[in-house]
mmCIF file of C-alpha atoms in Angstrom:
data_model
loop_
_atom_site.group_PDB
_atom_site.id
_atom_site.type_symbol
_atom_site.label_atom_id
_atom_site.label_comp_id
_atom_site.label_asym_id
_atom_site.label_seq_id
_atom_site.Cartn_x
_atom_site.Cartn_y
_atom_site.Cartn_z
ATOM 1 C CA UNK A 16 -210.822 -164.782 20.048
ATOM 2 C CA UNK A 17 -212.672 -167.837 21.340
ATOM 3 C CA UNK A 18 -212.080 -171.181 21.630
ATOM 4 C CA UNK A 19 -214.079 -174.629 21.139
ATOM 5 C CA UNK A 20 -215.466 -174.455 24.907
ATOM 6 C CA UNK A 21 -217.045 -171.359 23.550
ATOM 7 C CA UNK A 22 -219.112 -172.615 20.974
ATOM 8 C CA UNK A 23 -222.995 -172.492 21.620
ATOM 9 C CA UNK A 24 -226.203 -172.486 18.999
ATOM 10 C CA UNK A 25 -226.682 -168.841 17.783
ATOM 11 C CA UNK A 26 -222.801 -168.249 17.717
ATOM 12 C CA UNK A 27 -221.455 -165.953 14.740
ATOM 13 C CA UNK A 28 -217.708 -166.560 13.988
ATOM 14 C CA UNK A 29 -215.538 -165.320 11.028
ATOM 15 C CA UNK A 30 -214.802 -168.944 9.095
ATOM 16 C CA UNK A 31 -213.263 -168.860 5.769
ATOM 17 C CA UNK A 32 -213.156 -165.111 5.295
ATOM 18 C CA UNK A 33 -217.208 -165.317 5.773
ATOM 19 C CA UNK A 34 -219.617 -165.182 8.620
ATOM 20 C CA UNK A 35 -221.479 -168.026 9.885
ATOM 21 C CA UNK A 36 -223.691 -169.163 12.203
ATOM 22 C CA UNK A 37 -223.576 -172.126 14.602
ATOM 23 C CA UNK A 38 -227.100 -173.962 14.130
ATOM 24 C CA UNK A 39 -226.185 -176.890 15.892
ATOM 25 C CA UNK A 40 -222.597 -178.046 17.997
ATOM 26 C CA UNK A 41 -221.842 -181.649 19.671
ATOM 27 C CA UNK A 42 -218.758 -181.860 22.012
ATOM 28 C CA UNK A 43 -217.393 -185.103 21.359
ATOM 29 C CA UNK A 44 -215.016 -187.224 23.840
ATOM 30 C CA UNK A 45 -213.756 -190.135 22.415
ATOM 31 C CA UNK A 46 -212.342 -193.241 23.951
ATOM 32 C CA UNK A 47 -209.128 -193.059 21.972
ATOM 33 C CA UNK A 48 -208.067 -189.476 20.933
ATOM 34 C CA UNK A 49 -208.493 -186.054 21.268
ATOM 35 C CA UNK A 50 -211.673 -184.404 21.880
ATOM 36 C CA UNK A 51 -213.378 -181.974 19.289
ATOM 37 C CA UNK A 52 -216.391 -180.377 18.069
ATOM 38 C CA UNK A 53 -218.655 -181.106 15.582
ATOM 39 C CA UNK A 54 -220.704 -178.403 14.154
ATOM 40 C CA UNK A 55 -223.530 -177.431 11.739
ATOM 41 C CA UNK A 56 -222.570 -173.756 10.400
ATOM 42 C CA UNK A 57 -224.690 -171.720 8.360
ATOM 43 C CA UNK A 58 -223.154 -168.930 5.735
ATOM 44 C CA UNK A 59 -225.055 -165.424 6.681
ATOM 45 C CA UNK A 60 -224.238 -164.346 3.393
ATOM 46 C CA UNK A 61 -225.099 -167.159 1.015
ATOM 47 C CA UNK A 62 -227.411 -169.318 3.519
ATOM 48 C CA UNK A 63 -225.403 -172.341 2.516
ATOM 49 C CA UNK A 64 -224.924 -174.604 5.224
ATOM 50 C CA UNK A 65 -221.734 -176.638 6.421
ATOM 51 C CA UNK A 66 -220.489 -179.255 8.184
ATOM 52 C CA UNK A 67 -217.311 -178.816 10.247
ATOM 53 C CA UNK A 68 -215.253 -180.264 13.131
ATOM 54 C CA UNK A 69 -213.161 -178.107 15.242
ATOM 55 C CA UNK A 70 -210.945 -179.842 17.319
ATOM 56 C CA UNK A 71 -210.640 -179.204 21.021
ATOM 57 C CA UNK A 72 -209.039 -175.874 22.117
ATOM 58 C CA UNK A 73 -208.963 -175.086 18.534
ATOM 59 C CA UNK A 74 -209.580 -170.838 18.485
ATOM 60 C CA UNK A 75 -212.002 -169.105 16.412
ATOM 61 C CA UNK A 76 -212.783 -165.334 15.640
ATOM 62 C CA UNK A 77 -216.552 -164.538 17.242
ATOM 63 C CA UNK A 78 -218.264 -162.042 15.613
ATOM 64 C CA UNK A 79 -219.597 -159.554 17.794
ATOM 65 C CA UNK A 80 -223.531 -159.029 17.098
ATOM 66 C CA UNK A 81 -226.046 -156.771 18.947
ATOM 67 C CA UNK A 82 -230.089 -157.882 18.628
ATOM 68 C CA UNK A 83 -232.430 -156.036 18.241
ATOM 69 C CA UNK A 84 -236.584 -156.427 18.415
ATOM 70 C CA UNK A 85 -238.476 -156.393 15.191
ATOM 71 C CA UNK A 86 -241.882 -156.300 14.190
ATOM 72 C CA UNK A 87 -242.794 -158.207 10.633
ATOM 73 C CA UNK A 88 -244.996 -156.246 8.319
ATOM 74 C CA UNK A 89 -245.272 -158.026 4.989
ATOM 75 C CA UNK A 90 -243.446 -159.862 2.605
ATOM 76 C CA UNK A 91 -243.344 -159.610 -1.358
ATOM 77 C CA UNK A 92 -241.717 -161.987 -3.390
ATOM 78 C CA UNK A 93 -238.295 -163.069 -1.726
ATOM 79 C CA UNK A 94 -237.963 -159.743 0.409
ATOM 80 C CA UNK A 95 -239.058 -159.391 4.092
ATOM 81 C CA UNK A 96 -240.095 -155.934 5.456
ATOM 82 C CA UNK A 97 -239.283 -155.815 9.283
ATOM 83 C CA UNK A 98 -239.969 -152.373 11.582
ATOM 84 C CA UNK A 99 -238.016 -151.641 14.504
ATOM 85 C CA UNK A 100 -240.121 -152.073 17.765
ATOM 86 C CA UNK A 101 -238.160 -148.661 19.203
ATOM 87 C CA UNK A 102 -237.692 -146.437 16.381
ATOM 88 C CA UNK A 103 -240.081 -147.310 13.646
ATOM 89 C CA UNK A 104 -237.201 -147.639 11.094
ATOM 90 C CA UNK A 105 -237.975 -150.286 8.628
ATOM 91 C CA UNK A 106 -235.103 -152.541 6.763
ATOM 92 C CA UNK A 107 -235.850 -155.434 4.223
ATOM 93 C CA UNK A 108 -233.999 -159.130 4.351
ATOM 94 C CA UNK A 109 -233.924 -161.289 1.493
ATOM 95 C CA UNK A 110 -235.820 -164.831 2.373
ATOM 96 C CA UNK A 111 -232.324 -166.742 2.925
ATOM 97 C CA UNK A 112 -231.569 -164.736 6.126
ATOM 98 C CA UNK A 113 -234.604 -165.979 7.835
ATOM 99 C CA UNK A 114 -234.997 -169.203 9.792
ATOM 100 C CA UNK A 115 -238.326 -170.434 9.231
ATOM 101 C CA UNK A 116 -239.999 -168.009 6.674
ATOM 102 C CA UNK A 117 -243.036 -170.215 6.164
ATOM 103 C CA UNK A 118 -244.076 -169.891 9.787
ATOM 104 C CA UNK A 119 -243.446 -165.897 9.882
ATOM 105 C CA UNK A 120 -247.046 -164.091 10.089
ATOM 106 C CA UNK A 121 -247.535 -160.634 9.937
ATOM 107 C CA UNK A 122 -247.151 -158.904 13.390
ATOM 108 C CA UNK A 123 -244.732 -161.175 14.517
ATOM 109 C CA UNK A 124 -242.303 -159.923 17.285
ATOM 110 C CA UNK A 125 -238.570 -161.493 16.055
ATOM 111 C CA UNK A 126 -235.203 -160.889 16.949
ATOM 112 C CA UNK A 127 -232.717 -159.757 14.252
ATOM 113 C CA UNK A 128 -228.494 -160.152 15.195
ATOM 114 C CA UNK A 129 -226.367 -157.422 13.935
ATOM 115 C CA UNK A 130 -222.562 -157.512 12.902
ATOM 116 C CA UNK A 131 -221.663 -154.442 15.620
ATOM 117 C CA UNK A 132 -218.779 -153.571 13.253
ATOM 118 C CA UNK A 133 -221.012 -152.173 10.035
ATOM 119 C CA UNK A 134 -224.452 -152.900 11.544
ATOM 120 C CA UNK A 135 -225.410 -155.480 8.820
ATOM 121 C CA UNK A 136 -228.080 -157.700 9.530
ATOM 122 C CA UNK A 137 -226.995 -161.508 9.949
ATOM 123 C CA UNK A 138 -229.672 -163.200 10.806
ATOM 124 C CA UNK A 139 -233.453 -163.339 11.643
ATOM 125 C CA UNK A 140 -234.233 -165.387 15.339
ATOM 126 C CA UNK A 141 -237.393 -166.720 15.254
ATOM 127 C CA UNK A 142 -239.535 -166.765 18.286
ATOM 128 C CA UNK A 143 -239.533 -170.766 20.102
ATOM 129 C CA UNK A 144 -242.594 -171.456 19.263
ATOM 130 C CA UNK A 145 -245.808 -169.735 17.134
ATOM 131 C CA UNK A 146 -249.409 -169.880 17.390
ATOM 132 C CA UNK A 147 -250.737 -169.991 14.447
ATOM 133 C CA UNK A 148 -254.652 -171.341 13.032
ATOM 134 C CA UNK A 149 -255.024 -174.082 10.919
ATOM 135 C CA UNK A 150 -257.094 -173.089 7.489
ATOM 136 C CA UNK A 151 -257.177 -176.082 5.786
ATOM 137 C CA UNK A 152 -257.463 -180.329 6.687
ATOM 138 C CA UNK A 153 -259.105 -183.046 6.254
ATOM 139 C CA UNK A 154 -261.700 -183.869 8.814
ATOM 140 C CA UNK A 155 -260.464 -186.549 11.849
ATOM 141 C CA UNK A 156 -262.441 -189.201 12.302
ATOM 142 C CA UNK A 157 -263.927 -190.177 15.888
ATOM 143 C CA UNK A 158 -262.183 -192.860 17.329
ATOM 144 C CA UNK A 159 -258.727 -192.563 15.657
ATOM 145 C CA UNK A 160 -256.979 -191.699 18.755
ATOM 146 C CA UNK A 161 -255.737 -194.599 19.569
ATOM 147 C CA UNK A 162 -252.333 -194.386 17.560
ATOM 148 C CA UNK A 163 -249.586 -191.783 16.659
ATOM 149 C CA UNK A 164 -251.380 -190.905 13.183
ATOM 150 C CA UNK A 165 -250.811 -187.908 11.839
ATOM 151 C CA UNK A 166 -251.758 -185.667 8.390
ATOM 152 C CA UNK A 167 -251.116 -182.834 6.861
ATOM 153 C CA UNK A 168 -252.965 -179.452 7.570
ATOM 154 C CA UNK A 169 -252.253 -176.219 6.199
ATOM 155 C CA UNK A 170 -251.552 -172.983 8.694
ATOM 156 C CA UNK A 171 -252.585 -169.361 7.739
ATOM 157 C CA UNK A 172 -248.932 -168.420 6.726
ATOM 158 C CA UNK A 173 -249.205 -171.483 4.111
ATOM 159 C CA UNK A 174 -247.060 -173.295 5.609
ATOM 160 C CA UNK A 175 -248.121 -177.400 5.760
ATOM 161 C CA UNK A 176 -247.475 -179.091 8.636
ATOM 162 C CA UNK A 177 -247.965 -183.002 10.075
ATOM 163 C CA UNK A 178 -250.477 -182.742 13.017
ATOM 164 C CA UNK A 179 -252.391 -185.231 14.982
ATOM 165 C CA UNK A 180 -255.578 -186.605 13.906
ATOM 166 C CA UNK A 181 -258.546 -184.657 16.545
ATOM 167 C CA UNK A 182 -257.173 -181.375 14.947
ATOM 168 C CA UNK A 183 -259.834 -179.668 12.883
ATOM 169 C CA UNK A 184 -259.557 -176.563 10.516
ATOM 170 C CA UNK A 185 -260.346 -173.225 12.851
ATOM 171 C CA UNK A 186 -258.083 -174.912 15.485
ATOM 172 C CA UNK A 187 -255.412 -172.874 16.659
ATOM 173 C CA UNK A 188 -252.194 -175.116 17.144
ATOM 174 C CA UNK A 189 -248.493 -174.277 18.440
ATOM 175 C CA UNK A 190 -245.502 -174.890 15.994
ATOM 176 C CA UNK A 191 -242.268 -175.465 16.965
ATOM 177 C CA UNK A 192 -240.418 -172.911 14.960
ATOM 178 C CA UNK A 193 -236.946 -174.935 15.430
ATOM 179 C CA UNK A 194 -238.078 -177.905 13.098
ATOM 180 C CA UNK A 195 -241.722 -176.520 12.156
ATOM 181 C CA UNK A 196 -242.869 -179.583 14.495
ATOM 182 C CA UNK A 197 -246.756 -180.024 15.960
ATOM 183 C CA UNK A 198 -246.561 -179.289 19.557
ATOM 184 C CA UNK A 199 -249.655 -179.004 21.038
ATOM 185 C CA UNK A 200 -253.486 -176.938 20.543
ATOM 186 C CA UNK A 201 -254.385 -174.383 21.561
ATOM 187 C CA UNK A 202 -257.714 -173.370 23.971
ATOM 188 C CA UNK A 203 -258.607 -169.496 23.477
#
């Protein structure tokens, strides 16, 4: 058992007589009060996400997981084909289990968290950040530099994401996997 000092992003627990993850926590102290903590949990089972606030000291049942590195080889339809990095066993995930599917290219290195009590996968961790090159947007215009503009441009994976205005199709750029965010290009 665990208690609300415990709770961190990445956290299974047993909620509800399901498994979720923590995807994001705030401790709050108010003036008047007791303290407690609000969280964002996702379902590993259904992907549905929910809001909840634990209040301070309040225990809950962690889930113990075990990762484990694995390499993505394809995807068809709504399943994910992953091989293990040590073993060369292969498993599929359904797209709800992962992250940030849309960023995932083929050959990416991930890290997959398994329930240690019937090693079933629970979720797919995404690497920070992704290089990725951008295949499609319109041209930037000399001079526009000036402001915070941004537009849309398209990455190899298909996914579509805002970037600033100098960045050119061929350009290699780094995505924030977290929010699939611009971060910065990249020289090769």
């Amino acid at each position: 058992m665990a208690s609300t000092s415990d709770i961190r992003k990445g956290l299974c627990i047993r909620y509800n007589n399901d498994i979720y993850k923590i995807i994001e926590f705030l401790h709050v102290k108010p003036g008047k009060g007791p303290a407690f903590v609000r969280t964002k949990l996702r379902s590993v089972s259904t992907g549905k996400v929910l809001d909840n606030t634990f209040s301070a000291g309040h225990k809950i049942e962690d889930v113990r997981v075990e990762t484990r590195s694995y390499q993505f080889l394809y995807a068809v339809d709504q399943t994910y084909h992953f091989m293990n990095t040590d073993d060369y066993n292969q498993i599929e995930l359904q797209k709800d289990t992962l992250d940030s599917p849309d960023l995932l290219k083929e050959g990416e290195v991930v890290t997959i968290l398994f329930n240690t009590e019937d090693s079933m996968p629970l979720s797919v961790d995404m690497p920070a950040s992704v290089v990725l090159a951008v295949t499609y947007t319109e041209p930037g215009v000399k001079g526009n530099t000036a402001t915070n503009a941004t537009k849309p441009a398209t990455v190899e994976t298909g996914a579509e994401i805002n970037v600033p205005l100098f960045i050119n199709e061929g350009d290699k750029i780094k995505v924030d996997t977290s929010n699939s965010s611009y971060m910065e290009r990249v020289k090769e």
